[in-house]
Amino acid sequence: MAEQEAQRKRENLNIYQQKCAAICATVPKRPTNLKLVFDLETTGLNFVEDEILEAAIMTVDGEVLFESRFKPAYTKEWPGAQRVNGISPEDVEDAPGIIDKIGEMAALLQNAETVIAYNGKQFDIPFLGKYGIKLRPDAVIDDPMLYGAVVYGELRGEGGDVSYKWKKLAVLADYLGYKGANWHDAAADCIATAYVWRRLQEPDMIEKYNENLAKLDEVSEETDTSL
């Protein structure tokens, strides 16, 4: 019975997402030169079964262009995610459905020149893709988590599998001197991500990035030689 309920929810959510995608497909193509930061809070990490609870989109200079919470269409509770993001079912009881706002989000993200999201390539962008938001073909997708890991410089793995360990946004932001707070609020995470992104463009961080890349090459070569 529980599995049947879960399957019904997946099917209904898929139909709902298709309706959202149809809205996104009608958004006019009006390319901009905007560099946009965005963040999502969700009911979980499963693209097939989970839903978006909150989204924020802002410029790299901190201008908020979109911010909203959403009432999930089919998910009634999310205790695991709630412990992380602090968003309860009661908090979104009177919020709009994402279907009511998806067009606004698509108009910004589908036309942006650059889209910046922390862990965006692995999570946020694929999650939005389930709802039909498709970035323009020439868009730059910038994920500060990936090159931030190199700057932070904590090695992981062994043998030929050595790499730099990804860090949570709060950890990397603190390392780079950020003094903000209120983690896992979508807008707050956007502000922190924008700070990290700007900081990583600065000459001292670029120098550190290059130094750590060279160090990684040395470690890899030493490992290959010892095998």
PDB file of N, CA and C in Angstrom, residues 105-207:
ATOM      1  N   MET A 105      10.680  32.788 -12.570  1.00  0.00           N
ATOM      2  CA  MET A 105      12.017  32.234 -12.414  1.00  0.00           C
ATOM      3  C   MET A 105      12.645  31.929 -13.767  1.00  0.00           C
ATOM      4  N   ALA A 106      11.851  31.342 -14.656  1.00  0.00           N
ATOM      5  CA  ALA A 106      12.365  30.977 -15.975  1.00  0.00           C
ATOM      6  C   ALA A 106      12.777  32.208 -16.770  1.00  0.00           C
ATOM      7  N   ALA A 107      12.008  33.294 -16.665  1.00  0.00           N
ATOM      8  CA  ALA A 107      12.324  34.505 -17.420  1.00  0.00           C
ATOM      9  C   ALA A 107      13.698  35.046 -17.034  1.00  0.00           C
ATOM     10  N   LEU A 108      14.064  34.907 -15.776  1.00  0.00           N
ATOM     11  CA  LEU A 108      15.373  35.362 -15.319  1.00  0.00           C
ATOM     12  C   LEU A 108      16.474  34.373 -15.687  1.00  0.00           C
ATOM     13  N   LEU A 109      16.302  33.118 -15.303  1.00  0.00           N
ATOM     14  CA  LEU A 109      17.386  32.136 -15.431  1.00  0.00           C
ATOM     15  C   LEU A 109      17.598  31.679 -16.869  1.00  0.00           C
ATOM     16  N   GLN A 110      16.532  31.537 -17.630  1.00  0.00           N
ATOM     17  CA  GLN A 110      16.685  31.049 -19.002  1.00  0.00           C
ATOM     18  C   GLN A 110      17.296  32.099 -19.933  1.00  0.00           C
ATOM     19  N   ASN A 111      17.309  33.352 -19.495  1.00  0.00           N
ATOM     20  CA  ASN A 111      17.870  34.420 -20.327  1.00  0.00           C
ATOM     21  C   ASN A 111      19.206  34.952 -19.824  1.00  0.00           C
ATOM     22  N   ALA A 112      19.655  34.458 -18.663  1.00  0.00           N
ATOM     23  CA  ALA A 112      20.876  34.986 -18.051  1.00  0.00           C
ATOM     24  C   ALA A 112      22.131  34.551 -18.803  1.00  0.00           C
ATOM     25  N   GLU A 113      23.115  35.443 -18.817  1.00  0.00           N
ATOM     26  CA  GLU A 113      24.407  35.116 -19.435  1.00  0.00           C
ATOM     27  C   GLU A 113      25.190  34.133 -18.581  1.00  0.00           C
ATOM     28  N   THR A 114      25.162  34.346 -17.258  1.00  0.00           N
ATOM     29  CA  THR A 114      25.888  33.501 -16.318  1.00  0.00           C
ATOM     30  C   THR A 114      24.962  33.118 -15.172  1.00  0.00           C
ATOM     31  N   VAL A 115      24.985  31.852 -14.797  1.00  0.00           N
ATOM     32  CA  VAL A 115      24.183  31.367 -13.674  1.00  0.00           C
ATOM     33  C   VAL A 115      25.140  30.764 -12.649  1.00  0.00           C
ATOM     34  N   ILE A 116      25.060  31.266 -11.426  1.00  0.00           N
ATOM     35  CA  ILE A 116      25.984  30.878 -10.364  1.00  0.00           C
ATOM     36  C   ILE A 116      25.189  30.211  -9.247  1.00  0.00           C
ATOM     37  N   ALA A 117      25.590  29.014  -8.871  1.00  0.00           N
ATOM     38  CA  ALA A 117      24.904  28.308  -7.778  1.00  0.00           C
ATOM     39  C   ALA A 117      25.897  27.400  -7.076  1.00  0.00           C
ATOM     40  N   TYR A 118      25.884  27.430  -5.772  1.00  0.00           N
ATOM     41  CA  TYR A 118      26.797  26.592  -4.985  1.00  0.00           C
ATOM     42  C   TYR A 118      26.292  25.159  -5.009  1.00  0.00           C
ATOM     43  N   ASN A 119      27.116  24.259  -5.498  1.00  0.00           N
ATOM     44  CA  ASN A 119      26.726  22.870  -5.767  1.00  0.00           C
ATOM     45  C   ASN A 119      25.645  22.815  -6.841  1.00  0.00           C
ATOM     46  N   GLY A 120      25.600  23.853  -7.655  1.00  0.00           N
ATOM     47  CA  GLY A 120      24.558  23.965  -8.665  1.00  0.00           C
ATOM     48  C   GLY A 120      24.608  22.902  -9.738  1.00  0.00           C
ATOM     49  N   LYS A 121      25.804  22.542 -10.179  1.00  0.00           N
ATOM     50  CA  LYS A 121      25.901  21.556 -11.255  1.00  0.00           C
ATOM     51  C   LYS A 121      25.413  20.186 -10.813  1.00  0.00           C
ATOM     52  N   GLN A 122      25.620  19.879  -9.533  1.00  0.00           N
ATOM     53  CA  GLN A 122      25.226  18.570  -9.012  1.00  0.00           C
ATOM     54  C   GLN A 122      23.768  18.540  -8.558  1.00  0.00           C
ATOM     55  N   PHE A 123      23.261  19.688  -8.077  1.00  0.00           N
ATOM     56  CA  PHE A 123      21.965  19.651  -7.424  1.00  0.00           C
ATOM     57  C   PHE A 123      20.949  20.672  -7.954  1.00  0.00           C
ATOM     58  N   ASP A 124      21.195  21.960  -7.731  1.00  0.00           N
ATOM     59  CA  ASP A 124      20.161  22.970  -7.999  1.00  0.00           C
ATOM     60  C   ASP A 124      19.729  23.020  -9.467  1.00  0.00           C
ATOM     61  N   ILE A 125      20.676  23.013 -10.383  1.00  0.00           N
ATOM     62  CA  ILE A 125      20.325  23.119 -11.797  1.00  0.00           C
ATOM     63  C   ILE A 125      19.582  21.874 -12.290  1.00  0.00           C
ATOM     64  N   PRO A 126      20.031  20.650 -11.962  1.00  0.00           N
ATOM     65  CA  PRO A 126      19.235  19.481 -12.330  1.00  0.00           C
ATOM     66  C   PRO A 126      17.846  19.478 -11.685  1.00  0.00           C
ATOM     67  N   PHE A 127      17.749  19.967 -10.446  1.00  0.00           N
ATOM     68  CA  PHE A 127      16.444  19.998  -9.768  1.00  0.00           C
ATOM     69  C   PHE A 127      15.505  20.940 -10.518  1.00  0.00           C
ATOM     70  N   LEU A 128      15.985  22.119 -10.883  1.00  0.00           N
ATOM     71  CA  LEU A 128      15.160  23.046 -11.651  1.00  0.00           C
ATOM     72  C   LEU A 128      14.794  22.458 -13.011  1.00  0.00           C
ATOM     73  N   GLY A 129      15.713  21.693 -13.563  1.00  0.00           N
ATOM     74  CA  GLY A 129      15.450  21.073 -14.853  1.00  0.00           C
ATOM     75  C   GLY A 129      14.246  20.159 -14.837  1.00  0.00           C
ATOM     76  N   LYS A 130      13.966  19.547 -13.672  1.00  0.00           N
ATOM     77  CA  LYS A 130      12.778  18.693 -13.542  1.00  0.00           C
ATOM     78  C   LYS A 130      11.499  19.506 -13.708  1.00  0.00           C
ATOM     79  N   TYR A 131      11.584  20.795 -13.431  1.00  0.00           N
ATOM     80  CA  TYR A 131      10.427  21.684 -13.573  1.00  0.00           C
ATOM     81  C   TYR A 131      10.441  22.444 -14.902  1.00  0.00           C
ATOM     82  N   GLY A 132      11.393  22.102 -15.756  1.00  0.00           N
ATOM     83  CA  GLY A 132      11.388  22.643 -17.106  1.00  0.00           C
ATOM     84  C   GLY A 132      12.201  23.885 -17.337  1.00  0.00           C
ATOM     85  N   ILE A 133      12.940  24.361 -16.342  1.00  0.00           N
ATOM     86  CA  ILE A 133      13.809  25.525 -16.559  1.00  0.00           C
ATOM     87  C   ILE A 133      15.082  25.057 -17.256  1.00  0.00           C
ATOM     88  N   LYS A 134      15.295  25.568 -18.469  1.00  0.00           N
ATOM     89  CA  LYS A 134      16.454  25.190 -19.267  1.00  0.00           C
ATOM     90  C   LYS A 134      17.278  26.432 -19.563  1.00  0.00           C
ATOM     91  N   LEU A 135      18.515  26.416 -19.120  1.00  0.00           N
ATOM     92  CA  LEU A 135      19.387  27.553 -19.353  1.00  0.00           C
ATOM     93  C   LEU A 135      19.699  27.674 -20.838  1.00  0.00           C
ATOM     94  N   ARG A 136      19.977  28.898 -21.266  1.00  0.00           N
ATOM     95  CA  ARG A 136      20.260  29.088 -22.688  1.00  0.00           C
ATOM     96  C   ARG A 136      21.550  28.352 -23.063  1.00  0.00           C
ATOM     97  N   PRO A 137      21.675  27.903 -24.301  1.00  0.00           N
ATOM     98  CA  PRO A 137      22.802  27.051 -24.702  1.00  0.00           C
ATOM     99  C   PRO A 137      24.182  27.651 -24.453  1.00  0.00           C
ATOM    100  N   ASP A 138      24.302  28.970 -24.564  1.00  0.00           N
ATOM    101  CA  ASP A 138      25.612  29.596 -24.386  1.00  0.00           C
ATOM    102  C   ASP A 138      25.815  30.121 -22.966  1.00  0.00           C
ATOM    103  N   ALA A 139      24.932  29.785 -22.043  1.00  0.00           N
ATOM    104  CA  ALA A 139      25.060  30.281 -20.668  1.00  0.00           C
ATOM    105  C   ALA A 139      26.301  29.700 -19.993  1.00  0.00           C
ATOM    106  N   VAL A 140      26.962  30.530 -19.207  1.00  0.00           N
ATOM    107  CA  VAL A 140      28.072  30.065 -18.374  1.00  0.00           C
ATOM    108  C   VAL A 140      27.476  29.566 -17.059  1.00  0.00           C
ATOM    109  N   ILE A 141      27.771  28.320 -16.701  1.00  0.00           N
ATOM    110  CA  ILE A 141      27.314  27.769 -15.423  1.00  0.00           C
ATOM    111  C   ILE A 141      28.504  27.766 -14.483  1.00  0.00           C
ATOM    112  N   ASP A 142      28.418  28.559 -13.447  1.00  0.00           N
ATOM    113  CA  ASP A 142      29.554  28.771 -12.556  1.00  0.00           C
ATOM    114  C   ASP A 142      29.224  28.194 -11.179  1.00  0.00           C
ATOM    115  N   ASP A 143      30.025  27.245 -10.730  1.00  0.00           N
ATOM    116  CA  ASP A 143      29.799  26.606  -9.430  1.00  0.00           C
ATOM    117  C   ASP A 143      31.000  26.860  -8.529  1.00  0.00           C
ATOM    118  N   PRO A 144      30.914  27.839  -7.620  1.00  0.00           N
ATOM    119  CA  PRO A 144      32.058  28.175  -6.770  1.00  0.00           C
ATOM    120  C   PRO A 144      32.506  27.032  -5.871  1.00  0.00           C
ATOM    121  N   MET A 145      31.642  26.057  -5.631  1.00  0.00           N
ATOM    122  CA  MET A 145      32.046  24.933  -4.793  1.00  0.00           C
ATOM    123  C   MET A 145      33.224  24.182  -5.408  1.00  0.00           C
ATOM    124  N   LEU A 146      33.237  24.097  -6.730  1.00  0.00           N
ATOM    125  CA  LEU A 146      34.242  23.282  -7.409  1.00  0.00           C
ATOM    126  C   LEU A 146      35.630  23.913  -7.334  1.00  0.00           C
ATOM    127  N   TYR A 147      35.742  25.195  -7.711  1.00  0.00           N
ATOM    128  CA  TYR A 147      37.081  25.789  -7.635  1.00  0.00           C
ATOM    129  C   TYR A 147      37.379  26.318  -6.241  1.00  0.00           C
ATOM    130  N   GLY A 148      36.339  26.518  -5.417  1.00  0.00           N
ATOM    131  CA  GLY A 148      36.564  26.865  -4.022  1.00  0.00           C
ATOM    132  C   GLY A 148      37.253  25.741  -3.270  1.00  0.00           C
ATOM    133  N   ALA A 149      36.946  24.495  -3.651  1.00  0.00           N
ATOM    134  CA  ALA A 149      37.587  23.343  -3.015  1.00  0.00           C
ATOM    135  C   ALA A 149      39.090  23.364  -3.248  1.00  0.00           C
ATOM    136  N   VAL A 150      39.496  23.790  -4.437  1.00  0.00           N
ATOM    137  CA  VAL A 150      40.927  23.859  -4.754  1.00  0.00           C
ATOM    138  C   VAL A 150      41.591  24.946  -3.908  1.00  0.00           C
ATOM    139  N   VAL A 151      40.930  26.085  -3.776  1.00  0.00           N
ATOM    140  CA  VAL A 151      41.487  27.182  -2.975  1.00  0.00           C
ATOM    141  C   VAL A 151      41.604  26.769  -1.515  1.00  0.00           C
ATOM    142  N   TYR A 152      40.590  26.089  -0.994  1.00  0.00           N
ATOM    143  CA  TYR A 152      40.624  25.647   0.408  1.00  0.00           C
ATOM    144  C   TYR A 152      41.784  24.679   0.629  1.00  0.00           C
ATOM    145  N   GLY A 153      41.957  23.763  -0.313  1.00  0.00           N
ATOM    146  CA  GLY A 153      43.186  22.975  -0.337  1.00  0.00           C
ATOM    147  C   GLY A 153      43.255  21.747   0.547  1.00  0.00           C
ATOM    148  N   GLU A 154      42.130  21.139   0.886  1.00  0.00           N
ATOM    149  CA  GLU A 154      42.167  19.903   1.687  1.00  0.00           C
ATOM    150  C   GLU A 154      42.108  18.693   0.762  1.00  0.00           C
ATOM    151  N   LEU A 155      43.205  17.958   0.726  1.00  0.00           N
ATOM    152  CA  LEU A 155      43.283  16.798  -0.158  1.00  0.00           C
ATOM    153  C   LEU A 155      42.482  15.621   0.400  1.00  0.00           C
ATOM    154  N   ARG A 156      41.952  14.817  -0.512  1.00  0.00           N
ATOM    155  CA  ARG A 156      41.262  13.591  -0.123  1.00  0.00           C
ATOM    156  C   ARG A 156      41.618  12.502  -1.129  1.00  0.00           C
ATOM    157  N   GLY A 157      41.413  11.265  -0.711  1.00  0.00           N
ATOM    158  CA  GLY A 157      41.688  10.139  -1.599  1.00  0.00           C
ATOM    159  C   GLY A 157      43.139   9.702  -1.520  1.00  0.00           C
ATOM    160  N   GLU A 158      43.458   8.686  -2.275  1.00  0.00           N
ATOM    161  CA  GLU A 158      44.823   8.168  -2.312  1.00  0.00           C
ATOM    162  C   GLU A 158      45.080   7.517  -3.651  1.00  0.00           C
ATOM    163  N   GLY A 159      46.308   7.180  -3.868  1.00  0.00           N
ATOM    164  CA  GLY A 159      46.674   6.583  -5.144  1.00  0.00           C
ATOM    165  C   GLY A 159      46.454   7.574  -6.276  1.00  0.00           C
ATOM    166  N   GLY A 160      45.878   7.091  -7.351  1.00  0.00           N
ATOM    167  CA  GLY A 160      45.604   7.964  -8.493  1.00  0.00           C
ATOM    168  C   GLY A 160      44.297   8.699  -8.358  1.00  0.00           C
ATOM    169  N   ASP A 161      43.681   8.618  -7.170  1.00  0.00           N
ATOM    170  CA  ASP A 161      42.353   9.189  -6.947  1.00  0.00           C
ATOM    171  C   ASP A 161      42.385  10.410  -6.032  1.00  0.00           C
ATOM    172  N   VAL A 162      43.473  11.103  -5.992  1.00  0.00           N
ATOM    173  CA  VAL A 162      43.601  12.259  -5.099  1.00  0.00           C
ATOM    174  C   VAL A 162      42.914  13.478  -5.718  1.00  0.00           C
ATOM    175  N   SER A 163      42.157  14.195  -4.888  1.00  0.00           N
ATOM    176  CA  SER A 163      41.494  15.424  -5.338  1.00  0.00           C
ATOM    177  C   SER A 163      41.301  16.330  -4.132  1.00  0.00           C
ATOM    178  N   TYR A 164      40.745  17.508  -4.380  1.00  0.00           N
ATOM    179  CA  TYR A 164      40.447  18.421  -3.279  1.00  0.00           C
ATOM    180  C   TYR A 164      39.007  18.222  -2.815  1.00  0.00           C
ATOM    181  N   LYS A 165      38.835  18.219  -1.511  1.00  0.00           N
ATOM    182  CA  LYS A 165      37.545  17.920  -0.910  1.00  0.00           C
ATOM    183  C   LYS A 165      36.597  19.113  -1.012  1.00  0.00           C
ATOM    184  N   TRP A 166      35.379  18.844  -1.491  1.00  0.00           N
ATOM    185  CA  TRP A 166      34.350  19.877  -1.537  1.00  0.00           C
ATOM    186  C   TRP A 166      33.986  20.308  -0.126  1.00  0.00           C
ATOM    187  N   LYS A 167      33.696  21.583   0.042  1.00  0.00           N
ATOM    188  CA  LYS A 167      33.342  22.125   1.344  1.00  0.00           C
ATOM    189  C   LYS A 167      31.929  22.706   1.311  1.00  0.00           C
ATOM    190  N   LYS A 168      31.246  22.625   2.456  1.00  0.00           N
ATOM    191  CA  LYS A 168      29.938  23.260   2.553  1.00  0.00           C
ATOM    192  C   LYS A 168      30.108  24.764   2.385  1.00  0.00           C
ATOM    193  N   LEU A 169      29.044  25.407   1.921  1.00  0.00           N
ATOM    194  CA  LEU A 169      29.090  26.848   1.685  1.00  0.00           C
ATOM    195  C   LEU A 169      29.517  27.615   2.930  1.00  0.00           C
ATOM    196  N   ALA A 170      28.957  27.263   4.087  1.00  0.00           N
ATOM    197  CA  ALA A 170      29.288  27.976   5.325  1.00  0.00           C
ATOM    198  C   ALA A 170      30.771  27.875   5.649  1.00  0.00           C
ATOM    199  N   VAL A 171      31.359  26.705   5.395  1.00  0.00           N
ATOM    200  CA  VAL A 171      32.781  26.488   5.696  1.00  0.00           C
ATOM    201  C   VAL A 171      33.658  27.320   4.765  1.00  0.00           C
ATOM    202  N   LEU A 172      33.383  27.262   3.473  1.00  0.00           N
ATOM    203  CA  LEU A 172      34.205  28.003   2.512  1.00  0.00           C
ATOM    204  C   LEU A 172      34.022  29.511   2.691  1.00  0.00           C
ATOM    205  N   ALA A 173      32.786  29.943   2.919  1.00  0.00           N
ATOM    206  CA  ALA A 173      32.533  31.368   3.108  1.00  0.00           C
ATOM    207  C   ALA A 173      33.291  31.891   4.327  1.00  0.00           C
ATOM    208  N   ASP A 174      33.267  31.134   5.414  1.00  0.00           N
ATOM    209  CA  ASP A 174      33.995  31.529   6.618  1.00  0.00           C
ATOM    210  C   ASP A 174      35.494  31.599   6.343  1.00  0.00           C
ATOM    211  N   TYR A 175      36.008  30.621   5.608  1.00  0.00           N
ATOM    212  CA  TYR A 175      37.428  30.584   5.255  1.00  0.00           C
ATOM    213  C   TYR A 175      37.827  31.823   4.449  1.00  0.00           C
ATOM    214  N   LEU A 176      36.900  32.310   3.623  1.00  0.00           N
ATOM    215  CA  LEU A 176      37.189  33.453   2.760  1.00  0.00           C
ATOM    216  C   LEU A 176      36.841  34.792   3.412  1.00  0.00           C
ATOM    217  N   GLY A 177      36.405  34.744   4.690  1.00  0.00           N
ATOM    218  CA  GLY A 177      36.195  35.983   5.428  1.00  0.00           C
ATOM    219  C   GLY A 177      34.777  36.489   5.489  1.00  0.00           C
ATOM    220  N   TYR A 178      33.804  35.672   5.099  1.00  0.00           N
ATOM    221  CA  TYR A 178      32.410  36.105   5.124  1.00  0.00           C
ATOM    222  C   TYR A 178      31.882  36.114   6.547  1.00  0.00           C
ATOM    223  N   LYS A 179      31.109  37.156   6.903  1.00  0.00           N
ATOM    224  CA  LYS A 179      30.610  37.305   8.270  1.00  0.00           C
ATOM    225  C   LYS A 179      29.089  37.161   8.366  1.00  0.00           C
ATOM    226  N   GLY A 180      28.432  36.754   7.309  1.00  0.00           N
ATOM    227  CA  GLY A 180      26.972  36.615   7.331  1.00  0.00           C
ATOM    228  C   GLY A 180      26.529  35.379   8.085  1.00  0.00           C
ATOM    229  N   ALA A 181      25.213  35.166   8.104  1.00  0.00           N
ATOM    230  CA  ALA A 181      24.665  34.018   8.839  1.00  0.00           C
ATOM    231  C   ALA A 181      23.350  33.585   8.201  1.00  0.00           C
ATOM    232  N   ASN A 182      22.512  32.930   9.014  1.00  0.00           N
ATOM    233  CA  ASN A 182      21.187  32.460   8.593  1.00  0.00           C
ATOM    234  C   ASN A 182      21.289  31.467   7.441  1.00  0.00           C
ATOM    235  N   TRP A 183      22.147  30.468   7.615  1.00  0.00           N
ATOM    236  CA  TRP A 183      22.367  29.478   6.563  1.00  0.00           C
ATOM    237  C   TRP A 183      21.094  28.696   6.269  1.00  0.00           C
ATOM    238  N   HIS A 184      20.972  28.294   5.023  1.00  0.00           N
ATOM    239  CA  HIS A 184      19.868  27.495   4.495  1.00  0.00           C
ATOM    240  C   HIS A 184      18.572  28.275   4.378  1.00  0.00           C
ATOM    241  N   ASP A 185      18.671  29.582   4.413  1.00  0.00           N
ATOM    242  CA  ASP A 185      17.634  30.446   3.878  1.00  0.00           C
ATOM    243  C   ASP A 185      18.114  30.753   2.457  1.00  0.00           C
ATOM    244  N   ALA A 186      17.248  30.581   1.454  1.00  0.00           N
ATOM    245  CA  ALA A 186      17.710  30.671   0.067  1.00  0.00           C
ATOM    246  C   ALA A 186      18.362  32.019  -0.240  1.00  0.00           C
ATOM    247  N   ALA A 187      17.752  33.106   0.219  1.00  0.00           N
ATOM    248  CA  ALA A 187      18.324  34.429  -0.059  1.00  0.00           C
ATOM    249  C   ALA A 187      19.658  34.604   0.651  1.00  0.00           C
ATOM    250  N   ALA A 188      19.739  34.157   1.906  1.00  0.00           N
ATOM    251  CA  ALA A 188      20.994  34.268   2.660  1.00  0.00           C
ATOM    252  C   ALA A 188      22.095  33.457   1.991  1.00  0.00           C
ATOM    253  N   ASP A 189      21.759  32.275   1.498  1.00  0.00           N
ATOM    254  CA  ASP A 189      22.753  31.445   0.808  1.00  0.00           C
ATOM    255  C   ASP A 189      23.191  32.096  -0.504  1.00  0.00           C
ATOM    256  N   CYS A 190      22.261  32.793  -1.173  1.00  0.00           N
ATOM    257  CA  CYS A 190      22.632  33.521  -2.390  1.00  0.00           C
ATOM    258  C   CYS A 190      23.652  34.618  -2.076  1.00  0.00           C
ATOM    259  N   ILE A 191      23.413  35.350  -0.996  1.00  0.00           N
ATOM    260  CA  ILE A 191      24.321  36.435  -0.605  1.00  0.00           C
ATOM    261  C   ILE A 191      25.715  35.868  -0.313  1.00  0.00           C
ATOM    262  N   ALA A 192      25.738  34.755   0.428  1.00  0.00           N
ATOM    263  CA  ALA A 192      27.023  34.124   0.747  1.00  0.00           C
ATOM    264  C   ALA A 192      27.707  33.596  -0.505  1.00  0.00           C
ATOM    265  N   THR A 193      26.935  32.988  -1.399  1.00  0.00           N
ATOM    266  CA  THR A 193      27.495  32.459  -2.645  1.00  0.00           C
ATOM    267  C   THR A 193      28.075  33.582  -3.497  1.00  0.00           C
ATOM    268  N   ALA A 194      27.353  34.701  -3.569  1.00  0.00           N
ATOM    269  CA  ALA A 194      27.851  35.849  -4.336  1.00  0.00           C
ATOM    270  C   ALA A 194      29.156  36.366  -3.746  1.00  0.00           C
ATOM    271  N   TYR A 195      29.241  36.399  -2.418  1.00  0.00           N
ATOM    272  CA  TYR A 195      30.485  36.830  -1.758  1.00  0.00           C
ATOM    273  C   TYR A 195      31.625  35.881  -2.128  1.00  0.00           C
ATOM    274  N   VAL A 196      31.375  34.592  -2.009  1.00  0.00           N
ATOM    275  CA  VAL A 196      32.405  33.594  -2.325  1.00  0.00           C
ATOM    276  C   VAL A 196      32.831  33.727  -3.785  1.00  0.00           C
ATOM    277  N   TRP A 197      31.863  33.864  -4.670  1.00  0.00           N
ATOM    278  CA  TRP A 197      32.154  33.982  -6.103  1.00  0.00           C
ATOM    279  C   TRP A 197      33.041  35.196  -6.369  1.00  0.00           C
ATOM    280  N   ARG A 198      32.673  36.356  -5.788  1.00  0.00           N
ATOM    281  CA  ARG A 198      33.481  37.565  -5.998  1.00  0.00           C
ATOM    282  C   ARG A 198      34.876  37.398  -5.412  1.00  0.00           C
ATOM    283  N   ARG A 199      34.934  36.821  -4.221  1.00  0.00           N
ATOM    284  CA  ARG A 199      36.239  36.654  -3.543  1.00  0.00           C
ATOM    285  C   ARG A 199      37.165  35.756  -4.358  1.00  0.00           C
ATOM    286  N   LEU A 200      36.619  34.746  -4.973  1.00  0.00           N
ATOM    287  CA  LEU A 200      37.445  33.814  -5.740  1.00  0.00           C
ATOM    288  C   LEU A 200      37.962  34.414  -7.043  1.00  0.00           C
ATOM    289  N   GLN A 201      37.417  35.565  -7.445  1.00  0.00           N
ATOM    290  CA  GLN A 201      37.915  36.245  -8.645  1.00  0.00           C
ATOM    291  C   GLN A 201      39.125  37.132  -8.342  1.00  0.00           C
ATOM    292  N   GLU A 202      39.410  37.358  -7.051  1.00  0.00           N
ATOM    293  CA  GLU A 202      40.464  38.293  -6.667  1.00  0.00           C
ATOM    294  C   GLU A 202      41.850  37.670  -6.882  1.00  0.00           C
ATOM    295  N   PRO A 203      42.843  38.508  -7.180  1.00  0.00           N
ATOM    296  CA  PRO A 203      44.177  38.014  -7.554  1.00  0.00           C
ATOM    297  C   PRO A 203      44.796  37.040  -6.557  1.00  0.00           C
ATOM    298  N   ASP A 204      44.661  37.301  -5.242  1.00  0.00           N
ATOM    299  CA  ASP A 204      45.287  36.407  -4.273  1.00  0.00           C
ATOM    300  C   ASP A 204      44.647  35.023  -4.278  1.00  0.00           C
ATOM    301  N   MET A 205      43.339  34.964  -4.563  1.00  0.00           N
ATOM    302  CA  MET A 205      42.658  33.672  -4.620  1.00  0.00           C
ATOM    303  C   MET A 205      42.993  32.925  -5.912  1.00  0.00           C
ATOM    304  N   ILE A 206      43.138  33.675  -6.996  1.00  0.00           N
ATOM    305  CA  ILE A 206      43.536  33.051  -8.259  1.00  0.00           C
ATOM    306  C   ILE A 206      44.943  32.462  -8.121  1.00  0.00           C
ATOM    307  N   GLU A 207      45.809  33.203  -7.443  1.00  0.00           N
ATOM    308  CA  GLU A 207      47.179  32.713  -7.205  1.00  0.00           C
ATOM    309  C   GLU A 207      47.144  31.443  -6.353  1.00  0.00           C
TER     310      GLU A 207
END
